[in-house]
XYZ file of C-alpha atoms in Angstrom:
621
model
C -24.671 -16.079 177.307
C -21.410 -16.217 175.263
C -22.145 -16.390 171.451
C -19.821 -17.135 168.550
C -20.589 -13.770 167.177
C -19.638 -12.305 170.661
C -16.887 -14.424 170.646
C -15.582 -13.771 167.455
C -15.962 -9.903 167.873
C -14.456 -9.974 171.285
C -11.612 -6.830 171.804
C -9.083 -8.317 173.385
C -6.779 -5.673 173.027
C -9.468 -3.886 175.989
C -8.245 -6.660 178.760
C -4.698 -5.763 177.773
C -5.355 -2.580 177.847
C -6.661 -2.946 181.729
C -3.612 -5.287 182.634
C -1.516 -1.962 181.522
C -3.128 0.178 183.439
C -2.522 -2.421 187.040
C 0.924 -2.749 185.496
C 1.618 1.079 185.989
C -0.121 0.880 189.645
C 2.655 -2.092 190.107
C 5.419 0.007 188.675
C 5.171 3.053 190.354
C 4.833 1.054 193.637
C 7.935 -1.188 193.020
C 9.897 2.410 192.184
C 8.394 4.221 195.393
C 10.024 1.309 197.567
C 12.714 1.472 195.899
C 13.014 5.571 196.492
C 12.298 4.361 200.199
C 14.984 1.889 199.968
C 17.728 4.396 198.565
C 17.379 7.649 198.027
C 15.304 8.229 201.477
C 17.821 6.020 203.572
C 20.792 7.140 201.900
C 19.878 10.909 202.980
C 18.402 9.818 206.571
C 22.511 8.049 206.705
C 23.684 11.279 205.730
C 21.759 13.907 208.291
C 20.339 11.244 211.273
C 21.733 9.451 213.685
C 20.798 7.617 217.252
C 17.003 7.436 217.988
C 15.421 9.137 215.505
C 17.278 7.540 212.912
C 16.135 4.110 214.228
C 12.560 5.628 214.672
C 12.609 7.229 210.984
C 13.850 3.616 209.306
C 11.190 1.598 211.308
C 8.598 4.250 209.477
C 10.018 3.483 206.537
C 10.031 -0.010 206.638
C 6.537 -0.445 207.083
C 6.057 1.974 204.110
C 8.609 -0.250 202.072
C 6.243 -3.177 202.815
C 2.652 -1.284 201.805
C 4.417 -0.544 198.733
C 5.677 -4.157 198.497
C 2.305 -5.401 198.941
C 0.578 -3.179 196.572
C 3.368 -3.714 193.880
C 3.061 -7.960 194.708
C -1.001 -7.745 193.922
C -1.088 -5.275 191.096
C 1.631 -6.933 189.326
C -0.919 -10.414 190.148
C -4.083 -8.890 188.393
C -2.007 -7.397 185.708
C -0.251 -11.244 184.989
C -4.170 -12.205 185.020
C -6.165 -10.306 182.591
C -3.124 -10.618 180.173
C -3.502 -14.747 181.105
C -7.345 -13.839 180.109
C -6.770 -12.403 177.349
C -4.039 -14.938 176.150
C -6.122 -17.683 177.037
C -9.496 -15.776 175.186
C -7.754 -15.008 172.235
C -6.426 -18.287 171.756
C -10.344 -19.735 171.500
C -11.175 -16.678 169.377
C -8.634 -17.813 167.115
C -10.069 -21.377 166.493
C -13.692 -20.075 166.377
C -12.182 -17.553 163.510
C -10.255 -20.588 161.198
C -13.529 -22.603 161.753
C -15.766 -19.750 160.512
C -12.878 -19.309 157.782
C -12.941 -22.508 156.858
C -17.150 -22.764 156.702
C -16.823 -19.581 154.318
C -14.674 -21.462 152.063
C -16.601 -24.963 151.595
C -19.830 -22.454 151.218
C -21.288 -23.540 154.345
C -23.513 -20.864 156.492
C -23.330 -20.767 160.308
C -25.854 -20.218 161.741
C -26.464 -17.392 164.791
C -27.636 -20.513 167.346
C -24.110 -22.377 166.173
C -26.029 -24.576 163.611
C -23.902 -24.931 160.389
C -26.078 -25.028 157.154
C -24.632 -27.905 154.626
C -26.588 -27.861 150.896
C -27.221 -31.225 148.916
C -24.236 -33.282 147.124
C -23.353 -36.706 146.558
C -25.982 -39.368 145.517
C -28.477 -40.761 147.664
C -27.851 -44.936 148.125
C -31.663 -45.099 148.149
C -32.263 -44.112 144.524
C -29.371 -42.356 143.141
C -30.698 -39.030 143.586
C -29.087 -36.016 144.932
C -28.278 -36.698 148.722
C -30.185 -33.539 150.381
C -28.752 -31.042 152.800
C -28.920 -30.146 156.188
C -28.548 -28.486 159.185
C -26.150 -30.015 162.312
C -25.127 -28.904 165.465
C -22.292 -29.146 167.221
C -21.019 -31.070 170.234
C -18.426 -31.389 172.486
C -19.391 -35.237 173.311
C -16.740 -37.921 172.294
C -19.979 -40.405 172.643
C -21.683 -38.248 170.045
C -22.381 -39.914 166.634
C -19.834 -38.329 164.336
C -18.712 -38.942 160.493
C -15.457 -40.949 159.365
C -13.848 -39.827 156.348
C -16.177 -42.148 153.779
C -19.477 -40.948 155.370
C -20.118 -43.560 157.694
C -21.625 -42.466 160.973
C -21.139 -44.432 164.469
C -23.787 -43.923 167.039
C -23.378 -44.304 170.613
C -25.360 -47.312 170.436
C -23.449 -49.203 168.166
C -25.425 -48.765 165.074
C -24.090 -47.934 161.524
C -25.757 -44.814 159.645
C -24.332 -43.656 156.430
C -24.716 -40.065 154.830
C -23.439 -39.920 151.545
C -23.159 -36.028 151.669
C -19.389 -35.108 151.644
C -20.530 -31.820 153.041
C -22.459 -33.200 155.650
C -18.902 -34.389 157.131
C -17.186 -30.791 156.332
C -20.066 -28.852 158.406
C -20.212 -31.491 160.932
C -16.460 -30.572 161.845
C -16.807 -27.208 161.346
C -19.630 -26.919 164.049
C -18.069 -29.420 166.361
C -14.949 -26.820 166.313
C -17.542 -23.646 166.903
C -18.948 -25.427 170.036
C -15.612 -26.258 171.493
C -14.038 -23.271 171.206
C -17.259 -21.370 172.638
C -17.171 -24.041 175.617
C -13.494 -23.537 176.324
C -14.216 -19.668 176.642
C -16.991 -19.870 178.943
C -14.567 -22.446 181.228
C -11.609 -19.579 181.168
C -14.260 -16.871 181.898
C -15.511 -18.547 184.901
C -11.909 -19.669 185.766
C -10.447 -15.978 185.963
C -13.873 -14.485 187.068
C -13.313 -16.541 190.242
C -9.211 -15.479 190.042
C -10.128 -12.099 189.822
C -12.785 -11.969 192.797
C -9.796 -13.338 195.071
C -7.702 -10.386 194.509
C -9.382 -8.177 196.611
C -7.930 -5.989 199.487
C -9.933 -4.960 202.879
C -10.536 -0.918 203.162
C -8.099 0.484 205.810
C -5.807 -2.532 204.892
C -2.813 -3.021 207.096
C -0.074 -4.887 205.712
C 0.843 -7.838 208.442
C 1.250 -11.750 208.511
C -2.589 -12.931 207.948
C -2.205 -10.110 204.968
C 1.131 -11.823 203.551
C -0.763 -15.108 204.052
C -3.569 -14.510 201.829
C -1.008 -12.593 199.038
C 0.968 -15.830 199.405
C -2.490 -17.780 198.263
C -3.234 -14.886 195.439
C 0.359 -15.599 194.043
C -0.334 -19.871 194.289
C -3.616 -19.112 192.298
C -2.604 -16.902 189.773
C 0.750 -18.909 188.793
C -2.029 -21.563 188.333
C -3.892 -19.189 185.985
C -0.904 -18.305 184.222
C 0.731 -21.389 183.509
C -0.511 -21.160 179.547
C 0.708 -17.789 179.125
C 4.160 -17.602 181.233
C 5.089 -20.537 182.891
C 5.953 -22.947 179.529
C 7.957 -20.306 178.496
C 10.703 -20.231 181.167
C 14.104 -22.317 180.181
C 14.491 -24.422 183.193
C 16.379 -26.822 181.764
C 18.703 -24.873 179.785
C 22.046 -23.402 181.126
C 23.144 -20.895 182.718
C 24.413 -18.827 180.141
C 20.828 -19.663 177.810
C 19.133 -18.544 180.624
C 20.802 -15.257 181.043
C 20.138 -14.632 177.041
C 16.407 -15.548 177.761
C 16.173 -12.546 180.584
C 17.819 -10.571 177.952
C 16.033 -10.946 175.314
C 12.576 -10.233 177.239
C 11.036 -7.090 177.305
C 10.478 -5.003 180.202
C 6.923 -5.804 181.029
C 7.716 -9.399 180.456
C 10.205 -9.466 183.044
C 7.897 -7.623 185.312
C 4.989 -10.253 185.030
C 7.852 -12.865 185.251
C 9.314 -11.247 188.618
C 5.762 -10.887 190.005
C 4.094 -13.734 189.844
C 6.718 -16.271 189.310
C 9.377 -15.223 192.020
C 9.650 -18.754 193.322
C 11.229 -19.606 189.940
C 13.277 -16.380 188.405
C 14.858 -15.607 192.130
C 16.599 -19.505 192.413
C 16.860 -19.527 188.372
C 20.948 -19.697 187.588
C 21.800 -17.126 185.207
C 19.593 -14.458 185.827
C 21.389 -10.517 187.223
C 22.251 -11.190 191.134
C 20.466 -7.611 191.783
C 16.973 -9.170 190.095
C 17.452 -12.175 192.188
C 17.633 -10.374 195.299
C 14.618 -8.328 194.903
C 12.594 -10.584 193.448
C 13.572 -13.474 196.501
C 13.012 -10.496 198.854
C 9.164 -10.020 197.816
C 9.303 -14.168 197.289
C 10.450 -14.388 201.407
C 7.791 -11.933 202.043
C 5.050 -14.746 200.547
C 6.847 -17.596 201.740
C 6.005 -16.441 205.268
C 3.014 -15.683 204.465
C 2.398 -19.107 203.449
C 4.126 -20.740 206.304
C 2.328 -18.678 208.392
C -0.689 -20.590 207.659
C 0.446 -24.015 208.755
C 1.073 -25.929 211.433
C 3.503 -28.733 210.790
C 7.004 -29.016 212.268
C 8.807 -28.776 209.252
C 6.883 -25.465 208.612
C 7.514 -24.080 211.599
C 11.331 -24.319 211.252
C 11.779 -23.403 207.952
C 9.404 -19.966 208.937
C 11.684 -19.654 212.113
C 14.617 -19.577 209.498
C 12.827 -16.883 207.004
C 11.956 -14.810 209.540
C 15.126 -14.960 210.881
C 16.967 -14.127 207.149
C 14.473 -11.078 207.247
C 15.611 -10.198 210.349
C 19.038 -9.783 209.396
C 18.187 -8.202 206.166
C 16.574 -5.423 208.003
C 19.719 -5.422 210.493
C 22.075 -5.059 207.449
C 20.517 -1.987 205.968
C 20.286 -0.717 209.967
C 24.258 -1.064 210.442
C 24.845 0.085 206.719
C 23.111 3.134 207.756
C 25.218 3.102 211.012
C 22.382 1.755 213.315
C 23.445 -0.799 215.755
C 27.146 -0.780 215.175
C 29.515 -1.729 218.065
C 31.880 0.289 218.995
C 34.882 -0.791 216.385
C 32.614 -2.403 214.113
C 32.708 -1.716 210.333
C 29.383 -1.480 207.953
C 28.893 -4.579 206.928
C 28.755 -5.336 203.094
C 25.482 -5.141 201.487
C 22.907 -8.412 201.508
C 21.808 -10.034 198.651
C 19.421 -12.617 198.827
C 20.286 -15.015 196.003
C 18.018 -17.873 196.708
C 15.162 -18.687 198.819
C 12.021 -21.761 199.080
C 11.018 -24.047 201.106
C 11.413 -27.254 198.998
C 13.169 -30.354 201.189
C 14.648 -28.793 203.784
C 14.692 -25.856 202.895
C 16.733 -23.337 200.285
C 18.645 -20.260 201.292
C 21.512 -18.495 199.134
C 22.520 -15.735 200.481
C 25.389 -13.133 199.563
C 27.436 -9.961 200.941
C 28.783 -7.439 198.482
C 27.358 -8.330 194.849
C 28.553 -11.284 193.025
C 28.199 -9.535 189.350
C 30.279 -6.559 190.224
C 33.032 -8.234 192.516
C 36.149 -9.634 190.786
C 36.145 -12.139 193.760
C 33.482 -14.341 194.572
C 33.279 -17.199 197.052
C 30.399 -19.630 197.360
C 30.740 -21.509 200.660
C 28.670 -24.961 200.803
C 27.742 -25.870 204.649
C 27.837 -29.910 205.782
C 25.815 -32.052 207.941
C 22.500 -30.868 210.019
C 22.380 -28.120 207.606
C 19.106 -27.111 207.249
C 16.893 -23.820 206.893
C 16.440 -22.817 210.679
C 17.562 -20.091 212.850
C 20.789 -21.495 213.313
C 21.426 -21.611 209.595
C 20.214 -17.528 209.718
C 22.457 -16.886 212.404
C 25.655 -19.038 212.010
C 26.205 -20.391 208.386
C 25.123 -16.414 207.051
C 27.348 -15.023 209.784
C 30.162 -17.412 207.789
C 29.366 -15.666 204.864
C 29.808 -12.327 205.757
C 32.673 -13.030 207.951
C 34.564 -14.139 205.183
C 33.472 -11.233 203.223
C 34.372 -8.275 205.226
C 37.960 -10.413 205.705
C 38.340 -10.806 202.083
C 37.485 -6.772 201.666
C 40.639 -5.842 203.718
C 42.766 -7.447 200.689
C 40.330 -6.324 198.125
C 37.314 -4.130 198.365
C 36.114 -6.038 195.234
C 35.108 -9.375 196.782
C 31.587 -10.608 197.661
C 31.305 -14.271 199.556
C 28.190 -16.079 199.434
C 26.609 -18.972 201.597
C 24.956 -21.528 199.141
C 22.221 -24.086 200.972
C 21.100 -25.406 197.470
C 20.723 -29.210 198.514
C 19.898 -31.512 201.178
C 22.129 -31.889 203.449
C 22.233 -34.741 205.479
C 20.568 -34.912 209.502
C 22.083 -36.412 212.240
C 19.494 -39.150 213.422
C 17.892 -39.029 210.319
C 19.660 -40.624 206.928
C 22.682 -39.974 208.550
C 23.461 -41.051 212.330
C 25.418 -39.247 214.316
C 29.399 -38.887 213.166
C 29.848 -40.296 216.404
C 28.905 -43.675 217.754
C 29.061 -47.275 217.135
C 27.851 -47.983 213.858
C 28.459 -44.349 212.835
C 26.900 -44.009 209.140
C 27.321 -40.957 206.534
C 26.480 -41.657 202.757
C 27.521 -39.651 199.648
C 23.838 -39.642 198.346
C 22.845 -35.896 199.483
C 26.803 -34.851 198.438
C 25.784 -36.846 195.110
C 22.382 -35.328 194.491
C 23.412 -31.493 195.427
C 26.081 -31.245 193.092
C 24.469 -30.549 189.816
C 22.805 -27.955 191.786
C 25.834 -26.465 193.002
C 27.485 -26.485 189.826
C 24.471 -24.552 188.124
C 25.157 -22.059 190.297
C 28.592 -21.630 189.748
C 28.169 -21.403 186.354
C 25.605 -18.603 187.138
C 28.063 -16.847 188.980
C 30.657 -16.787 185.937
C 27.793 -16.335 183.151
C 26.415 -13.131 184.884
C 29.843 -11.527 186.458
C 30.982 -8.578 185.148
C 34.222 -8.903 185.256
C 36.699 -10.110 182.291
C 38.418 -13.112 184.056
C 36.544 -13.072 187.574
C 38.393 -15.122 190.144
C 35.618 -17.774 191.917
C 36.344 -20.132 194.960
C 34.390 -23.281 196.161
C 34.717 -23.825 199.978
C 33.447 -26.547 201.567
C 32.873 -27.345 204.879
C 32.283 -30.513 206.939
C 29.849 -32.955 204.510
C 29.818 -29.728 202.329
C 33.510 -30.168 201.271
C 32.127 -33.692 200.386
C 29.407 -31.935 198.470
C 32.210 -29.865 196.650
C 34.257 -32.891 195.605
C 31.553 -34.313 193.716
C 31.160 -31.352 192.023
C 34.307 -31.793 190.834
C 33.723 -34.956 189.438
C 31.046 -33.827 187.684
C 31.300 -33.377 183.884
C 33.366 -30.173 183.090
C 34.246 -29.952 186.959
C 32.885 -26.656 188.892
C 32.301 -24.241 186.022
C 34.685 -21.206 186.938
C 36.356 -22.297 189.868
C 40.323 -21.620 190.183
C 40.290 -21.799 194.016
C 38.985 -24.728 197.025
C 38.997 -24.615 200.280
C 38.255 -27.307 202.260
C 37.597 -26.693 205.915
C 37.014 -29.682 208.351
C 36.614 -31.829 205.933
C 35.892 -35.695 206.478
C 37.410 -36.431 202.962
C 35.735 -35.391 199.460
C 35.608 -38.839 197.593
C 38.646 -38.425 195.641
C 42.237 -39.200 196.965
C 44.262 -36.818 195.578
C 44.225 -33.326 195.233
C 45.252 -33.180 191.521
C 41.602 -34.839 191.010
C 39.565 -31.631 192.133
C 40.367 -30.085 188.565
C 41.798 -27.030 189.965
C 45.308 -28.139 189.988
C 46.682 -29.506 193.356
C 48.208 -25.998 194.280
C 44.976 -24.049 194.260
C 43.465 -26.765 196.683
C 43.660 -25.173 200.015
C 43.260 -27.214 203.310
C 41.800 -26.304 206.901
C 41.921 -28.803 209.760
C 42.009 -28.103 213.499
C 43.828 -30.617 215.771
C 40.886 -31.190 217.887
C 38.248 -31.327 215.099
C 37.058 -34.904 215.313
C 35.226 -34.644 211.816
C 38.206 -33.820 209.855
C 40.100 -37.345 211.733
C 37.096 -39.955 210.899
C 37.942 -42.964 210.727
C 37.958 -44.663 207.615
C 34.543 -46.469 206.753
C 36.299 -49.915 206.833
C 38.464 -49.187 209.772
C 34.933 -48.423 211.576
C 32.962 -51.194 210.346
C 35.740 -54.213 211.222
C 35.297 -52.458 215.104
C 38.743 -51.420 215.135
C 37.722 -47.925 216.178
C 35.104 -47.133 218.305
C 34.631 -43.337 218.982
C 34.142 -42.100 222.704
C 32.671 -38.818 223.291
C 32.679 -38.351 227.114
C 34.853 -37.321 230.462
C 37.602 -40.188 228.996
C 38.846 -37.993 226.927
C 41.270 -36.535 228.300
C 44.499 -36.451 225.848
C 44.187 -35.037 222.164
C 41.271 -36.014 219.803
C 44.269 -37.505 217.473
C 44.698 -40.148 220.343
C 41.091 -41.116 219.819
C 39.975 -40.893 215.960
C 43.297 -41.244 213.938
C 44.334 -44.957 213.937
C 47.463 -43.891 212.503
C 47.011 -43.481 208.623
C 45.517 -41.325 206.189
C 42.335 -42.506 205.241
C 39.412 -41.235 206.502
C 35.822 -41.421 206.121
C 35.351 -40.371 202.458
C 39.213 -41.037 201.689
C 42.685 -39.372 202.196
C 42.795 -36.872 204.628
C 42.561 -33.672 203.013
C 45.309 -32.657 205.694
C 47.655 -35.425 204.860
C 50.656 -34.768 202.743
C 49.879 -37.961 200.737
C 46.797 -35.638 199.435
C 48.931 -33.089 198.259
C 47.053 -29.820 198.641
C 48.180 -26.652 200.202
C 46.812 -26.533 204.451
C 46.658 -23.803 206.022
C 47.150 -22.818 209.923
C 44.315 -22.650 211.915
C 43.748 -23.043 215.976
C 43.450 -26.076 217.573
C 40.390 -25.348 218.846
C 38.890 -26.685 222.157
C 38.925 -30.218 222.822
C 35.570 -31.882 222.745
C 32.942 -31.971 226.071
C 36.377 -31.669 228.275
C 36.178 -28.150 227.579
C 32.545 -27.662 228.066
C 31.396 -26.318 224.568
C 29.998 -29.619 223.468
C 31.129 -32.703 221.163
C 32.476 -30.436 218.293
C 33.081 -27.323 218.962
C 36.733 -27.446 216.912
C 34.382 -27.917 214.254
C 32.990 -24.519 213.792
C 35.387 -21.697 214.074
C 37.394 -21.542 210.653
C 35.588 -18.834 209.731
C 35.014 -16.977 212.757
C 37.346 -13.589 213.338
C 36.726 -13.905 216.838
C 37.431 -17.504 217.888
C 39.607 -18.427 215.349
C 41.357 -15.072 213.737
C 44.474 -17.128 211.939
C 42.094 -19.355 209.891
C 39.567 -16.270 209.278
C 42.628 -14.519 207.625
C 43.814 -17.726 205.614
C 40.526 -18.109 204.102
C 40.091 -14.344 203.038
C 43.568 -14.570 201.468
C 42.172 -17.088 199.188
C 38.759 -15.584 198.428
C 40.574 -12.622 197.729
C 43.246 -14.435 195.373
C 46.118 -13.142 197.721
C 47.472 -17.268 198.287
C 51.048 -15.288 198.899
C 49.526 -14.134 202.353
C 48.669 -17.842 203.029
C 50.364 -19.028 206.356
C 51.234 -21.996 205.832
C 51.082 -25.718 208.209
C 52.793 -28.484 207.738
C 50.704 -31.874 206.740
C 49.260 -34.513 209.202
C-alpha cells in the first residue's frame, strides 16, 4: 500500500541510479558492434580473403545483431525507469507543495491522509466559534466540495454551508494528497506491467519472432515515455533548430533519444547523417520485426522492401571488404541509411558516401509507382549509387542520395496509367511531398561540413514534378545551385528561370523514345486530339505518336524544348517501346544506368560533381 509518507520519502535518485546501470549494459553493447563493425572488419579486409572471409563476416554479423539486440532492450529499460522516475517524482512533487502548504495554514495531516482543520469563523447558528474538523480527500468530481465563500454542493443537489475558512484550505489540501497518491499507484502499475514485458528467453537467439517482440517492447515503451522524452523533441522547428537541439543534449540524452525513439531522430532533418544511419539501421531492424507480425498486403511489400535495403546493406560492407566484387568492379561507396518507416507507402532515404563530409551532394527524387518494394531496393538505390561512384571519378568528395520522402503517385490507383484514353496524373502527391523534400535539403546544408557545399536536386519522371514544386515553395530548395531533370513530363512551371537556380544551372535529360518526357499536354488529351497507342502499331519513332507538334506537355513546357531554356544534355535514345520487347517504357529508365545508358550516366555525374564544363551538350526539341 502506497502512503503519502512513503511517497513523500520515496529516493528517486535509486531508479536513476538502476536506469544507469542498463544504460552502461546498452553502451558497451552499442560500442562492441561497433568494434565488430570496424575495427574487426577493417583487419579481416586487411589479412582475409575468398571463403573464409565470407565465412568470418557471416560470424560477425550475427554477433553485430546479438549486440544490436541487447543494446535496443537495455537502452528500452534504461528510457523506462528514468520515465518512472520522471513520472514518480513529478507526483512526489505535488504531494510535497500540498504538505508545504498544510504546514503553513497550521493544518496537520494526518498518517491515513486525513487533514486536521481547528475552529475559525462564526457559526450561522449562534454566532459562536465555527468548530474544526477532520476531512478526507477524494479524487471524485461528484464529491461535495467547498466554493470560495464556504458553500458546499452535494451530489444531490443540496446546499450545505461551513463557515470555517479552514475547512475549505484543508479540504484542498487533502483533495491534492489523494490525487497525487492515486496518480502514483496508476504509474506504478503502468511501468510494473512495462517492465515485466522486457524480458528475454534463456539461450535467446536473436531472429525475426525475436525482432518482432523488440519491435512491440520499443511501441510500449515510447508509450511510457511520452511525458519524459517525446514532448521534448522539436518537430516542428527547422532544420538548423533541430541540429542546435541534438547539440545541446547531453550524451545520455541522445542515447535514450536514439533508443527508444529511432522512428523519429533517424527521419528528423537536421540531425548528423552518421546518427541517422545507425539509429535507422537498429529502427529497420524493428520495423521488420513489426512487419513480420502482419499479414496485410501493404505489409508484406513494404517488409519485402526492408528486407531487401538490409540486404544490400550487408552486400555493401561485403564488396567494401572486397567480397563479391566482379571482376573490374570498384568498392562501392559506403551506405548510409538516412531515412526509413513505413508510413503511406512507405519511406526510404538512402545515401552512398556521407552527405556531411562530401562537398557534393545529390538528392535524387524518383516519380510515379514509386513505392517501398523490392524494386525500389534494387533499382531506384542502384540509381543512387550509380550516380555516386560516377560523380567520384570527378571528385572523390561527392555522396548522392535517393530520397523516397512522399507519396508518390500509383498507376491504377490516384493516378491511371500515363498511357491510355483518359490518361490522368495530378500534382497533389508532387504538391504534398515538397515541404518534405525541402526539409531535407535544408538538412543536408544545416549539417554539411563543408564551407559552401555544392547540392543538386534531380528529379525524375513525376519526381522532377515533385522537384518543381519545391521550387515554388517559399525560399525555393534551401541550398540547391544545381537540377537535373531526367524524363521529365514537365515540372509546373514554364520556364527555366522559375526553378530559382538560374536557367543555366537547370540541366535537362530526355531520350527520344521516352514517351513520358513527350506527354501530351492535359488539354491536347482531354479535347481527344491525341490518343496514345502502346502496341505492335508502333512502328516509327515515339515522337510520331506523343508529340503533336508543340511544346507543351503534361505539366507544361517541355523541359527539352528550347522555349524552356535550360541546359539538355545527351543521352541515348533508348529502345522504342513493346517493338523492342522490353516493355511500354523502357527509354524511361536508363539515365542513370552506366551500363545501358553510359553518355547520360556521365552527364549527370558531371553535374553532381559541379564539373558542368564536362557536360555534352544536345541541342533542344
Amino acid at each position: 500500500m502506497l502512503t503519502w509518507h512513503l511517497l513523500r520519502d520515496l529516493d528517486c535518485a535509486q531508479l536513476e541510479e538502476a536506469a544507469d546501470g542498463w544504460g552502461a549494459v546498452s553502451n558497451s553493447a552499442d560500442a562492441a558492434r561497433d568494434s565488430v563493425n570496424a575495427e574487426m572488419t577493417r583487419r579481416l579486409e586487411q589479412s582475409q580473403e575468398g571463403e573464409a572471409a565470407k565465412a568470418a563476416v557471416r560470424r560477425l554479423r550475427q554477433l553485430n545483431e546479438n549486440f544490436d539486440y541487447a543494446y535496443a532492450e537495455c537502452g528500452l529499460i534504461r528510457t523506462t525507469l528514468n520515465s518512472l522516475a520522471y513520472e514518480l517524482r513529478t507526483q512526489q512533487r505535488r504531494l510535497q507543495d500540498a504538505l508545504a502548504d498544510a504546514a503553513a495554514s497550521k493544518l496537520e495531516v494526518r498518517p491515513d491522509g486525513g487533514v486536521v482543520y481547528p475552529a475559525g469563523g462564526k457559526s450561522l447558528s449562534d454566532g459562536s466559534e465555527a468548530p474544526g474538523g477532520v476531512v478526507m480527500g477524494t479524487t471524485s468530481p461528484l464529491a461535495p466540495r467547498p466554493s470560495p465563500d464556504g458553500m458546499l454542493s452535494s451530489e444531490r443537489g443540496a446546499l450545505l454551508r461551513n463557515t470555517n475558512p479552514n475547512y475549505a484550505v484543508a479540504m484542498g489540501v487533502a483533495d491534492r494528497i489523494v490525487r497525487a497518491l492515486s496518480e502514483a499507484k496508476r504509474v506504478d502499475e503502468r511501468f510494473k506491467q512495462t517492465l515485466g514485458k522486457l524480458k528475454a528467453a534463456p539461450g535467446l537467439k536473436v531472429d525475426a519472432s525475436v525482432w518482432t517482440d523488440a519491435a512491440k517492447d520499443a511501441a510500449t515503451v515510447r508509450h511510457q515515455a511520452r511525458e519524459y522524452l517525446r514532448s521534448d523533441i522539436p518537430e516542428d522547428k527547422s532544420a538548423a533548430e533541430i541540429g542546435a537541439w541534438w547539440q545541446y543534449l547531453t550524451a545520455e540524452q541522445r542515447e535514450e533519444y536514439r533508443a527508444v525513439y529511432p522512428d523519429i531522430i533517424g527521419n528528423l532533418d537536421g540531425i548528423p547523417a552518421a546518427v541517422r544511419d545507425e539509429v535507422n539501421r537498429d529502427n529497420l531492424q524493428l520495423l521488420i520485426g513489426k512487419l513480420e507480425g502482419e499479414d496485410s498486403e501493404k505489409a508484406k511489400t513494404q517488409l519485402s522492401g526492408l528486407k531487401e535495403i538490409d540486404h544490400q546493406i550487408a552486400e555493401n560492407l561485403d564488396k567494401r571488404l572486397g567480397i563479391g566484387l566482379k571482376p573490374g568492379e570498384q568498392k562501392p561507396p559506403p551506405m548510409y541509411l538516412l531515412g526509413i518507416g513505413d508510413e503511406g507507402r512507405g519511406r526510404a532515404i538512402v545515401s552512398f558516401g556521407n552527405p556531411d563530409k562530401s562537398r557534393n551532394v545529390s538528392a535524387y527524387v524518383p516519380g510515379l509507382g514509386t513505392a517501398l518494394d523490392a524494386q525500389f531496393a534494387r533499382n531506384d538505390v542502384a540509381r543512387a549509387r550509380d550516380t555516386a561512384i560516377g560523380a567520384q571519378k570527378y571528385d572523390p568528395s561527392s555522396a548522392a542520395i535517393v530520397w523516397l520522402g512522399y507519396d508518390a503517385p500509383q498507376l491504377g490507383s490516384e493516378a491511371e496509367s500515363l498511357v491510355g484514353n483518359g490518361a490522368v496524373m495530378l500534382s497533389a502527391d508532387a504538391e504534398r511531398g515538397a515541404p518534405a523534400y525541402n526539409s531535407f535539403m535544408a538538412g543536408l546544408a544545416a549539417t554539411n561540413d563543408n564551407e559552401d557545399p555544392h547540392l543538386t536536386a534531380i528529379g525524375h519522371s513525376y519526381g522532377s514534378r515533385t522537384v518543381g514544386a519545391a521550387t515554388q515553395e517559399a525560399g525555393g530548395i534551401p541550398g540547391a545551385d544545381d537540377i537535373i531533370l531526367l524524363g521529365s513530363p514537365g515540372v509546373g512551371v514554364d520556364r527555366a528561370e522559375d526553378l530559382g537556380v538560374g536557367k543555366e544551372h537547370v540541366f535537362v535529360g530526355a531520350a527520344e523514345n521516352d514517351p513520358v518526357s513527350k506527354l501530351p499536354s492535359k488539354a491536347q488529351a482531354y479535347a481527344g486530339l491525341v490518343t496514345l497507342p502502346m502496341g505492335p502499331t508502333v512502328t516509327r519513332t515515339v515522337g510520331d505518336l506523343f508529340d503533336p507538334g508543340d511544346d507543351d506537355i503534361w505539366f507544361g513546357k517541355d523541359p527539352a524544348s528550347e522555349a524552356f531554356g535550360g541546359r539538355r544534355f545527351k543521352v541515348d535514345d533508348g529502345p522504342l517501346p513493346v517493338v523492342d520487347g522490353q516493355g511500354p517504357t523502357p527509354a524511361h529508365s536508363n539515365y542513370f544506368n552506366r551500363e545501358k545508358d553510359s553518355v547520360s550516366a556521365a552527364n549527370i555525374a558531371a553535374v553532381v560533381s559541379g564539373n558542368p564544363d564536362l557536360l555534352v551538350t544536345e541541342s533542344h526539341r
